[in-house]
PDB file of N, CA and C in Angstrom:
ATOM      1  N   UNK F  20      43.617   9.458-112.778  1.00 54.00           N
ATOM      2  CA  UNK F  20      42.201   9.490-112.499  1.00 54.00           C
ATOM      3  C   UNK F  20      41.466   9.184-113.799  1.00 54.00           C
ATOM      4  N   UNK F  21      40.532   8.250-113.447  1.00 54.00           N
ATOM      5  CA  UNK F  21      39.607   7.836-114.746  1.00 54.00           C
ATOM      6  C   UNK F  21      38.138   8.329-114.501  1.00 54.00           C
ATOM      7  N   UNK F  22      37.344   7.819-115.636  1.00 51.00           N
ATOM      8  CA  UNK F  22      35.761   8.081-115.779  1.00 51.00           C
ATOM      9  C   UNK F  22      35.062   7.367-116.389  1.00 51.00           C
ATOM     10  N   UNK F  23      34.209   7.639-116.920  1.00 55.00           N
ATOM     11  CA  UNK F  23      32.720   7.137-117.224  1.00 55.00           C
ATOM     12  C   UNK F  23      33.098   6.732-118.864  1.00 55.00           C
ATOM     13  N   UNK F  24      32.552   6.307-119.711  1.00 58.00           N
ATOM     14  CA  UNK F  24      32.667   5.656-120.785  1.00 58.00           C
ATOM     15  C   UNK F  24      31.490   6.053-122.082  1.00 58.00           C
ATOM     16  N   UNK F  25      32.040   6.928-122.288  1.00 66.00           N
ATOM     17  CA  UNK F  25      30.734   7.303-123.261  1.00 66.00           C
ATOM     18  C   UNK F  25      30.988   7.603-124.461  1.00 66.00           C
ATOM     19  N   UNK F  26      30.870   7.679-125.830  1.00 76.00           N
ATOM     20  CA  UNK F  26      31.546   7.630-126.892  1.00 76.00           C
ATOM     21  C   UNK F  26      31.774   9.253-127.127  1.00 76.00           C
ATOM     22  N   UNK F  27      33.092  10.045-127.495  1.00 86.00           N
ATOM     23  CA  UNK F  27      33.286  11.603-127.349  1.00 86.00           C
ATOM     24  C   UNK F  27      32.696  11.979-128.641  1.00 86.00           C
ATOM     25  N   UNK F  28      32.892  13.259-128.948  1.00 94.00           N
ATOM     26  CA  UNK F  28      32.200  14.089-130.025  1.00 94.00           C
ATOM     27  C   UNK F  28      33.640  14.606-130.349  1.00 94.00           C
ATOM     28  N   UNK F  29      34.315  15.095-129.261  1.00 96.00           N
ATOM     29  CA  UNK F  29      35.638  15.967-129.029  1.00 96.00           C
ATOM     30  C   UNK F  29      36.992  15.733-128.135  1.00 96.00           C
ATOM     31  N   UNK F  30      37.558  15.890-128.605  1.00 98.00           N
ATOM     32  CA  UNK F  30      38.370  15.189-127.485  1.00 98.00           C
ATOM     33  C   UNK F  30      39.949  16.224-127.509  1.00 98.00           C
ATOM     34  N   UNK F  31      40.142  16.592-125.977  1.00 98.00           N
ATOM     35  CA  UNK F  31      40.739  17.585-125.453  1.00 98.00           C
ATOM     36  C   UNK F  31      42.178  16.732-125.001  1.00 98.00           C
ATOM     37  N   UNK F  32      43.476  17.020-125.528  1.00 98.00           N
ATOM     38  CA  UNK F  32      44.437  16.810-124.747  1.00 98.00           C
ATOM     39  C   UNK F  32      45.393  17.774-124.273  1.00 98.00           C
ATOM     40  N   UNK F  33      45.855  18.088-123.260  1.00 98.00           N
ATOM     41  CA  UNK F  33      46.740  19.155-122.807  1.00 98.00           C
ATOM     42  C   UNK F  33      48.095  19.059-121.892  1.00 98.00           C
ATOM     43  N   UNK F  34      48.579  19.693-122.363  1.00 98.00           N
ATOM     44  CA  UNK F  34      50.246  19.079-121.559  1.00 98.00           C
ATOM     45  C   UNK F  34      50.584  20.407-120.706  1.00 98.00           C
ATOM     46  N   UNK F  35      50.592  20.810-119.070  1.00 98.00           N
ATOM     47  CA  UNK F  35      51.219  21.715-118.719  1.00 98.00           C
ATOM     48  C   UNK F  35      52.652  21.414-118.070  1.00 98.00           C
ATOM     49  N   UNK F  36      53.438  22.424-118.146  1.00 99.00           N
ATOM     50  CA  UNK F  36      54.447  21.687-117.132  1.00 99.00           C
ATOM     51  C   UNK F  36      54.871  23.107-116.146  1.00 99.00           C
ATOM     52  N   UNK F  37      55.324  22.422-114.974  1.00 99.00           N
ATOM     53  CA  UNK F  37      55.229  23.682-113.724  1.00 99.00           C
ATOM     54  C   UNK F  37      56.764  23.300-113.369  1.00 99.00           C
ATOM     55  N   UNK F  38      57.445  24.043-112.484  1.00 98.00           N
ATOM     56  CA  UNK F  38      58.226  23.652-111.462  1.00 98.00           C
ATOM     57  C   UNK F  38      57.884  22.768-111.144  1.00 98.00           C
ATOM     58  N   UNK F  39      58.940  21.539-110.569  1.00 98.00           N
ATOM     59  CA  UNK F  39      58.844  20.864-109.607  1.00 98.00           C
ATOM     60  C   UNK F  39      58.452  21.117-108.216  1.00 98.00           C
ATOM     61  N   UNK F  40      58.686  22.514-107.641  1.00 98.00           N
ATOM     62  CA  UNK F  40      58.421  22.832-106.487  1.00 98.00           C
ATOM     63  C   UNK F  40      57.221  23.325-106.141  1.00 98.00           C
ATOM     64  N   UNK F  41      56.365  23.119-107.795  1.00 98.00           N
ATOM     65  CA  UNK F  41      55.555  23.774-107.344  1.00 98.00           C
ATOM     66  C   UNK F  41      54.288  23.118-108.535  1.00 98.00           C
ATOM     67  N   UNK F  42      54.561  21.713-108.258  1.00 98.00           N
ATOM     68  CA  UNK F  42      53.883  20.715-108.707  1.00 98.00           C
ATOM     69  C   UNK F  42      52.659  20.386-107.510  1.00 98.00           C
ATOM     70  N   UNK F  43      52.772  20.280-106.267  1.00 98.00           N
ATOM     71  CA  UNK F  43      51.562  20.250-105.482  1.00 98.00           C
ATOM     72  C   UNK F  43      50.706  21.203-105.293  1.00 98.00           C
ATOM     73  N   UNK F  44      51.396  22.520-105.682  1.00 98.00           N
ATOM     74  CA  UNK F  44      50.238  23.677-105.752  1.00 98.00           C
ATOM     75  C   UNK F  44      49.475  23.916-106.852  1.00 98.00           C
ATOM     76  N   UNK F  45      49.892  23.293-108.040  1.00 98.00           N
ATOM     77  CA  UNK F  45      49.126  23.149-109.356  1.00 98.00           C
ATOM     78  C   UNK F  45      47.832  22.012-108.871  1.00 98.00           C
ATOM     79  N   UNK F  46      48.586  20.964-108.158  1.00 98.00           N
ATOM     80  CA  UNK F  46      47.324  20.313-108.181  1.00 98.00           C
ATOM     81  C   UNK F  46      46.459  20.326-107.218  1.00 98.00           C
ATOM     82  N   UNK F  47      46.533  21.505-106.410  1.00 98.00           N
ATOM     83  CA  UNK F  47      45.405  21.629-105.540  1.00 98.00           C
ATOM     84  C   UNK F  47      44.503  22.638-105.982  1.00 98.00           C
ATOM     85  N   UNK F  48      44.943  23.348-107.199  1.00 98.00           N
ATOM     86  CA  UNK F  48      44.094  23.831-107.689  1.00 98.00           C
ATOM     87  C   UNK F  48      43.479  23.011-108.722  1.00 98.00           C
ATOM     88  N   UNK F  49      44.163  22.524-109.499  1.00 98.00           N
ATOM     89  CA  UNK F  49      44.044  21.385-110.609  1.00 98.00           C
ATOM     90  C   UNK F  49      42.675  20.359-109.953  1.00 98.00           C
ATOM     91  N   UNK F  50      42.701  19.888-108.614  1.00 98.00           N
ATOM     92  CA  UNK F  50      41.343  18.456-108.373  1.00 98.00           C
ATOM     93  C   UNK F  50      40.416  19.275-108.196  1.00 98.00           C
ATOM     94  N   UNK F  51      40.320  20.798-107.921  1.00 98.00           N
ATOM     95  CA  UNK F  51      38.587  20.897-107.557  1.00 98.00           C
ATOM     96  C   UNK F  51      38.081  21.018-109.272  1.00 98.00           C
ATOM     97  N   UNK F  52      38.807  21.726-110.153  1.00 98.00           N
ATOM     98  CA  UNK F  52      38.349  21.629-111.470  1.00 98.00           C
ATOM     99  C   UNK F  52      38.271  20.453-111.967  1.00 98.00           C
ATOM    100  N   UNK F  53      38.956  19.435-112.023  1.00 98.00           N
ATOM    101  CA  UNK F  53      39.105  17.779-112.382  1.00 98.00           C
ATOM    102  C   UNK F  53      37.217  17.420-111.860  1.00 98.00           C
ATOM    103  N   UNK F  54      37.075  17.622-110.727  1.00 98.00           N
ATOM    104  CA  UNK F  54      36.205  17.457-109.780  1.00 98.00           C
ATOM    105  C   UNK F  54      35.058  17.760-110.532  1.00 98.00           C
ATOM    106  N   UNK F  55      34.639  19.277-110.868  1.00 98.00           N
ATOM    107  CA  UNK F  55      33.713  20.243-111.241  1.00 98.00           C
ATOM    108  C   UNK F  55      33.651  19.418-112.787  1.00 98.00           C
ATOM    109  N   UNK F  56      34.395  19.613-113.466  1.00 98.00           N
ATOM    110  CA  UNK F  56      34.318  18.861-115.283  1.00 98.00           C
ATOM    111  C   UNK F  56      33.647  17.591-115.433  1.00 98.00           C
ATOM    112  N   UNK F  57      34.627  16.991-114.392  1.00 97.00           N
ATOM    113  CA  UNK F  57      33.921  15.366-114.046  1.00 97.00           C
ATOM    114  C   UNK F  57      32.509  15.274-113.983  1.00 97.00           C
ATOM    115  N   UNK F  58      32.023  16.196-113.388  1.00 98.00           N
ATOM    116  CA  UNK F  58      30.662  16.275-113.036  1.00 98.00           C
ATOM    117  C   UNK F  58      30.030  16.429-114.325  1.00 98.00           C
ATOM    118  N   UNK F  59      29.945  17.129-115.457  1.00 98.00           N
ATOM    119  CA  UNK F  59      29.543  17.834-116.173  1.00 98.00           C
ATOM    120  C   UNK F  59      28.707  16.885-116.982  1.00 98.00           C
ATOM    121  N   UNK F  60      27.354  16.779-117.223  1.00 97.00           N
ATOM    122  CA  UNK F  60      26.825  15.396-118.287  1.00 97.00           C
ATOM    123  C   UNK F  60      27.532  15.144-119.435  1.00 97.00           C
ATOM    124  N   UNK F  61      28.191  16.297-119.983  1.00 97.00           N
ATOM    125  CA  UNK F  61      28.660  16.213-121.466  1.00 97.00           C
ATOM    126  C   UNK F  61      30.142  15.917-121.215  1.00 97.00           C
ATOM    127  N   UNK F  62      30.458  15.366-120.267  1.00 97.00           N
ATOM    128  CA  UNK F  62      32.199  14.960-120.629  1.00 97.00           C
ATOM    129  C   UNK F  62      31.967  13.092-119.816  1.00 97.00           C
ATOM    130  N   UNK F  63      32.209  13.030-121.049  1.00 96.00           N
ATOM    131  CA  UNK F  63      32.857  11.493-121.304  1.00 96.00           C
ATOM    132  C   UNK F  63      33.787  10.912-120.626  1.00 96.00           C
ATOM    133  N   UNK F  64      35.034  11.483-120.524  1.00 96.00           N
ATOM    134  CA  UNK F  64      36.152  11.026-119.300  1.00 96.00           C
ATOM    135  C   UNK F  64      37.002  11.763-119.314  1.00 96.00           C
ATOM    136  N   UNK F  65      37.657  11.570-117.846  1.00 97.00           N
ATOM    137  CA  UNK F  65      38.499  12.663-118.077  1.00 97.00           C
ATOM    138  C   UNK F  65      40.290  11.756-117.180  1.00 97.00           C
ATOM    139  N   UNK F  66      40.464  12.254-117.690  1.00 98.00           N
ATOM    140  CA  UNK F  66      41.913  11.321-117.384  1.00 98.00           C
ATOM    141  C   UNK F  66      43.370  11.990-117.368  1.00 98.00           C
ATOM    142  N   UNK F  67      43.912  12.223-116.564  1.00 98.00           N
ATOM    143  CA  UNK F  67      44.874  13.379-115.655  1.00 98.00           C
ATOM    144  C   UNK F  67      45.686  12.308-115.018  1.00 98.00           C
ATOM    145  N   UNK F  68      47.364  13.124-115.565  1.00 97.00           N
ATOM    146  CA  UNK F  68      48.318  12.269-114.531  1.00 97.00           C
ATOM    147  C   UNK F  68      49.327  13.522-114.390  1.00 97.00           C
ATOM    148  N   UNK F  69      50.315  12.732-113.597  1.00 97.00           N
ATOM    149  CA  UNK F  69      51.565  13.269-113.641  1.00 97.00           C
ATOM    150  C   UNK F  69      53.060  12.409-114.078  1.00 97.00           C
ATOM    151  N   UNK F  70      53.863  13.089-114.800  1.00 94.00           N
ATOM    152  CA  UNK F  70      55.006  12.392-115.255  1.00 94.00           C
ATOM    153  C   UNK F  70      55.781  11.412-114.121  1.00 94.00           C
ATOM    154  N   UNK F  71      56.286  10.536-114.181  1.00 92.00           N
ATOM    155  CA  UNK F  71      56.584   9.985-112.416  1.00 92.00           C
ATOM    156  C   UNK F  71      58.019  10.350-113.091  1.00 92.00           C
ATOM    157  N   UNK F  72      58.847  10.426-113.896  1.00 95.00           N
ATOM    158  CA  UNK F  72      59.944  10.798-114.284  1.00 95.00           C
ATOM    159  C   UNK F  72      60.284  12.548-114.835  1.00 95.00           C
ATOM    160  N   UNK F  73      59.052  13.007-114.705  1.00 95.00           N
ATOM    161  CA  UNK F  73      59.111  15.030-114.225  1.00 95.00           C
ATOM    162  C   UNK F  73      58.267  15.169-113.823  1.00 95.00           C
ATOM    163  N   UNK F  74      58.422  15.115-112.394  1.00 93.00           N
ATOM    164  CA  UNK F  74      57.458  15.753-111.332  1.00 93.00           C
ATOM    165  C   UNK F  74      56.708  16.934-111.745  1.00 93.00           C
ATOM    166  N   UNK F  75      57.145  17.776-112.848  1.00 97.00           N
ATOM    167  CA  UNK F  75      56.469  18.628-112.838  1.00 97.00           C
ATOM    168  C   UNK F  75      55.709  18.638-114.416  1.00 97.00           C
ATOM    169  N   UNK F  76      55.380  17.514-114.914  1.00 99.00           N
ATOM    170  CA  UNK F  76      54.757  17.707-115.874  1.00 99.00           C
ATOM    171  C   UNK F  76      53.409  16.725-115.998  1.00 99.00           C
ATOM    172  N   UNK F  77      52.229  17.804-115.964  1.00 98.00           N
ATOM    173  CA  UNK F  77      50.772  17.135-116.339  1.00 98.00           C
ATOM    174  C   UNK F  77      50.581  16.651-117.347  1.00 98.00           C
ATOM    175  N   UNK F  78      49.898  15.824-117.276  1.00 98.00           N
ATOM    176  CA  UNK F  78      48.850  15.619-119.069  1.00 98.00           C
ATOM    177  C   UNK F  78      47.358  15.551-118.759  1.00 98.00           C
ATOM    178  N   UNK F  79      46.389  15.642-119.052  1.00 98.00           N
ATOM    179  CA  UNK F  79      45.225  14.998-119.212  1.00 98.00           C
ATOM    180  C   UNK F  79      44.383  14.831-120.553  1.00 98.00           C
ATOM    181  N   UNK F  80      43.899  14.231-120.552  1.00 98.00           N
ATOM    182  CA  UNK F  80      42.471  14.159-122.162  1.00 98.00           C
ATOM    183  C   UNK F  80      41.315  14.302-121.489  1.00 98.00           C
ATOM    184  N   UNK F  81      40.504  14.987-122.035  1.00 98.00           N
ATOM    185  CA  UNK F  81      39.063  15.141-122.046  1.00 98.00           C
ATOM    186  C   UNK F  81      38.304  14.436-122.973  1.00 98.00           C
ATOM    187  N   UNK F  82      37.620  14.080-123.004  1.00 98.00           N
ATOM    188  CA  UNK F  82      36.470  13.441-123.919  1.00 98.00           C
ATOM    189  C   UNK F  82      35.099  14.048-123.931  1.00 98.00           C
ATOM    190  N   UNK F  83      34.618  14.784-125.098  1.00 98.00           N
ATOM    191  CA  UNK F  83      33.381  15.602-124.569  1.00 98.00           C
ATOM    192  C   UNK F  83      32.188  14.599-125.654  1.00 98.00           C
ATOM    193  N   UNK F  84      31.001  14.463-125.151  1.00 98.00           N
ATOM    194  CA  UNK F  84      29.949  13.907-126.191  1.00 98.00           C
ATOM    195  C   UNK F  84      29.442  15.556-127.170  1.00 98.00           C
ATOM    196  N   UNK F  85      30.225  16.897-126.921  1.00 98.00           N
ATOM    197  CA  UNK F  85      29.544  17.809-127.833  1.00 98.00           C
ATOM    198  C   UNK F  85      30.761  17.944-128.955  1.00 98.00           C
ATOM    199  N   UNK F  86      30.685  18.885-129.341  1.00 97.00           N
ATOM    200  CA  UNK F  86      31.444  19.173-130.578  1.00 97.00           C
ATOM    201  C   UNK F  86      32.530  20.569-129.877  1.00 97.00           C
ATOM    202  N   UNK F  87      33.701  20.637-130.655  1.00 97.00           N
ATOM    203  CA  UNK F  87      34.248  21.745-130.839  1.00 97.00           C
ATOM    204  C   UNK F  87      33.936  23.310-130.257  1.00 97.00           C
ATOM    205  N   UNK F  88      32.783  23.488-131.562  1.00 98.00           N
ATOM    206  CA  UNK F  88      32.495  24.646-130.945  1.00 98.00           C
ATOM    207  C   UNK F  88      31.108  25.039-129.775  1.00 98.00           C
ATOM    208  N   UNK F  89      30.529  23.557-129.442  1.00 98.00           N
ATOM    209  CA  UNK F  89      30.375  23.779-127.835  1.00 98.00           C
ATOM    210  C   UNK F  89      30.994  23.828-126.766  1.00 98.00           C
ATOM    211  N   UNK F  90      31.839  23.236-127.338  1.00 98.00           N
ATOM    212  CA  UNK F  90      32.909  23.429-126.133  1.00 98.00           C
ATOM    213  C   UNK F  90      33.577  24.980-125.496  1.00 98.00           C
ATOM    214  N   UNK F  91      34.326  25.591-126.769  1.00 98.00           N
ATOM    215  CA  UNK F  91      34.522  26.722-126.561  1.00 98.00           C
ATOM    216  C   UNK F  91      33.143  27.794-126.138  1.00 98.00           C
ATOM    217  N   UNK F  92      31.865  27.210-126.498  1.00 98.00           N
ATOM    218  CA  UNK F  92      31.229  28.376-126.130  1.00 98.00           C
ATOM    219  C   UNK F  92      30.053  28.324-124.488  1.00 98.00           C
ATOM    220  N   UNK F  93      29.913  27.182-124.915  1.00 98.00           N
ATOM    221  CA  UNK F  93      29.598  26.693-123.689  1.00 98.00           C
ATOM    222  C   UNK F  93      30.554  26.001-122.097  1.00 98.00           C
ATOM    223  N   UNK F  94      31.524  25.399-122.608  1.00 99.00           N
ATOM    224  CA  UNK F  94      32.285  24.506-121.763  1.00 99.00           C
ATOM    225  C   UNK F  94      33.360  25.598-121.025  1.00 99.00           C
ATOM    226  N   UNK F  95      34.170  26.211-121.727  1.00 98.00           N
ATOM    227  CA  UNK F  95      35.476  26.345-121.200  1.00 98.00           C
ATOM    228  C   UNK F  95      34.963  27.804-120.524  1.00 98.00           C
ATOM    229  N   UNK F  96      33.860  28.506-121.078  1.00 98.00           N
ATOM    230  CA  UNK F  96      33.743  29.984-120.180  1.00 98.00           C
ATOM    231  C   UNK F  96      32.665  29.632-118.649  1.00 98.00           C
ATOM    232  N   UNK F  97      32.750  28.557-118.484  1.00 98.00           N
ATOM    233  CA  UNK F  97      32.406  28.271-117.230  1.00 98.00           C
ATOM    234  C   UNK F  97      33.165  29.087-116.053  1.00 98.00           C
ATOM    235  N   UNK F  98      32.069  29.158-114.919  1.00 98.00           N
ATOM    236  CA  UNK F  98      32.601  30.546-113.573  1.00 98.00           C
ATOM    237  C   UNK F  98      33.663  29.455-113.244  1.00 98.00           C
ATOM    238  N   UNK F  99      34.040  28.463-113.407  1.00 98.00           N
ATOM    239  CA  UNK F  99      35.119  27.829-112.745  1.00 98.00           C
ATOM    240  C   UNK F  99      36.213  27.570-112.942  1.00 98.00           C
ATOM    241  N   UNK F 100      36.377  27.884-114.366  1.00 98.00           N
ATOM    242  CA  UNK F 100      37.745  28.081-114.842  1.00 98.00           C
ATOM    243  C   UNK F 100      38.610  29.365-114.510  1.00 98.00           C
ATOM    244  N   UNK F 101      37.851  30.393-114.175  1.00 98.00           N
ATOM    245  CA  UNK F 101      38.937  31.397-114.280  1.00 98.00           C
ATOM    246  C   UNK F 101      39.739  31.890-112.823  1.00 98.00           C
ATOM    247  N   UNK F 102      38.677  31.245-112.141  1.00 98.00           N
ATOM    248  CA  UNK F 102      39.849  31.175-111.265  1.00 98.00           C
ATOM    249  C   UNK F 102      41.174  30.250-111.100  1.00 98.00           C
ATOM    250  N   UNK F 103      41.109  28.958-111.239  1.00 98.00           N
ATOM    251  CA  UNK F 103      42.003  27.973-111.901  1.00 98.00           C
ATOM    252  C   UNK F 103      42.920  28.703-112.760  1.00 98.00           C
ATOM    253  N   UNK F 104      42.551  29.290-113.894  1.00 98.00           N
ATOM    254  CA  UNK F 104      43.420  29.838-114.696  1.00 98.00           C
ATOM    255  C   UNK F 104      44.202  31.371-114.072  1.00 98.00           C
ATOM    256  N   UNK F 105      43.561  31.900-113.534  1.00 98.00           N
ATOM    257  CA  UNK F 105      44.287  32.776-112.166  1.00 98.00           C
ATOM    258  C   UNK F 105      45.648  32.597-111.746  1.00 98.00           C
ATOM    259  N   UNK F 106      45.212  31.356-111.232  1.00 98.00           N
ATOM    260  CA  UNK F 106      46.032  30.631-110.056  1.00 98.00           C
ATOM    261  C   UNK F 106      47.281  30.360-110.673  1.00 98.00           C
ATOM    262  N   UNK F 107      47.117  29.197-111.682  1.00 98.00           N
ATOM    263  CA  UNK F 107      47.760  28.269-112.413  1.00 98.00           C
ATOM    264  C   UNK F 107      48.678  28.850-113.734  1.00 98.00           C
ATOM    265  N   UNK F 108      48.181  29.677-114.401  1.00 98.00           N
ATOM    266  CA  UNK F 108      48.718  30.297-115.577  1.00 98.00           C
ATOM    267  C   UNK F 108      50.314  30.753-115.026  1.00 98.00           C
ATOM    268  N   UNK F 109      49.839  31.468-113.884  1.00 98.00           N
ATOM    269  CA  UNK F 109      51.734  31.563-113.581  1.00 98.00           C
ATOM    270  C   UNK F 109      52.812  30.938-112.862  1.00 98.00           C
ATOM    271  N   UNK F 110      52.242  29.741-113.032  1.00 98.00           N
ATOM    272  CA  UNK F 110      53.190  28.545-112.811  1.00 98.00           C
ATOM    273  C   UNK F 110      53.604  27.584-114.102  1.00 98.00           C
ATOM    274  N   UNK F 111      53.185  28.043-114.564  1.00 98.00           N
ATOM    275  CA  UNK F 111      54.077  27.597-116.196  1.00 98.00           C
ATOM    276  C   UNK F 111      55.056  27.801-116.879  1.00 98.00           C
ATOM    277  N   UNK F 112      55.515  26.718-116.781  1.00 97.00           N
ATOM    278  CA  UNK F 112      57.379  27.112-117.460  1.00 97.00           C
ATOM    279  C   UNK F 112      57.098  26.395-118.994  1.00 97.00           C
TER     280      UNK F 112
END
């Protein structure tokens, strides 16, 4: 999944990896947040895959037009992460 084109301030990359069996339940929690970020004026693009050779391993980059520490103070304590992180945190191997 791609996005919009805007020059970043910050730029977020993250690697999770889950079970294989339990690679479609990561990402049904995984698109409504993809979804919600996407939206956000201050993110630049956002770009999310999956390994086609380990099913069970994500990547994505973020691109934010703010800095660092907007991010952490504004961005990531959003009401929408914690449920995501709920969900998802214990599917990590």
């Amino acid at each position: 999944m791609t996005t919009k084109s805007i020059q970043p301030a910050f730029i977020l990359t993250v690697k999770v990896v889950v079970a294989p069996d339990n690679a479609a339940k990561f990402l049904s929690y995984a698109k409504p947040v993809y979804e919600r970020v996407l939206a956000e004026p201050e993110c630049a693009y956002f770009l999310f895959g999956q390994k086609h050779d380990e099913p069970g391993v994500f990547q994505w980059t973020e691109g934010w037009t703010k800095d660092l520490a907007w991010f952490m103070k504004e961005q990531i304590t959003k009401d929408y992460y914690k449920p995501y992180l709920e969900a998802t945190e214990p599917l990590f191997i």
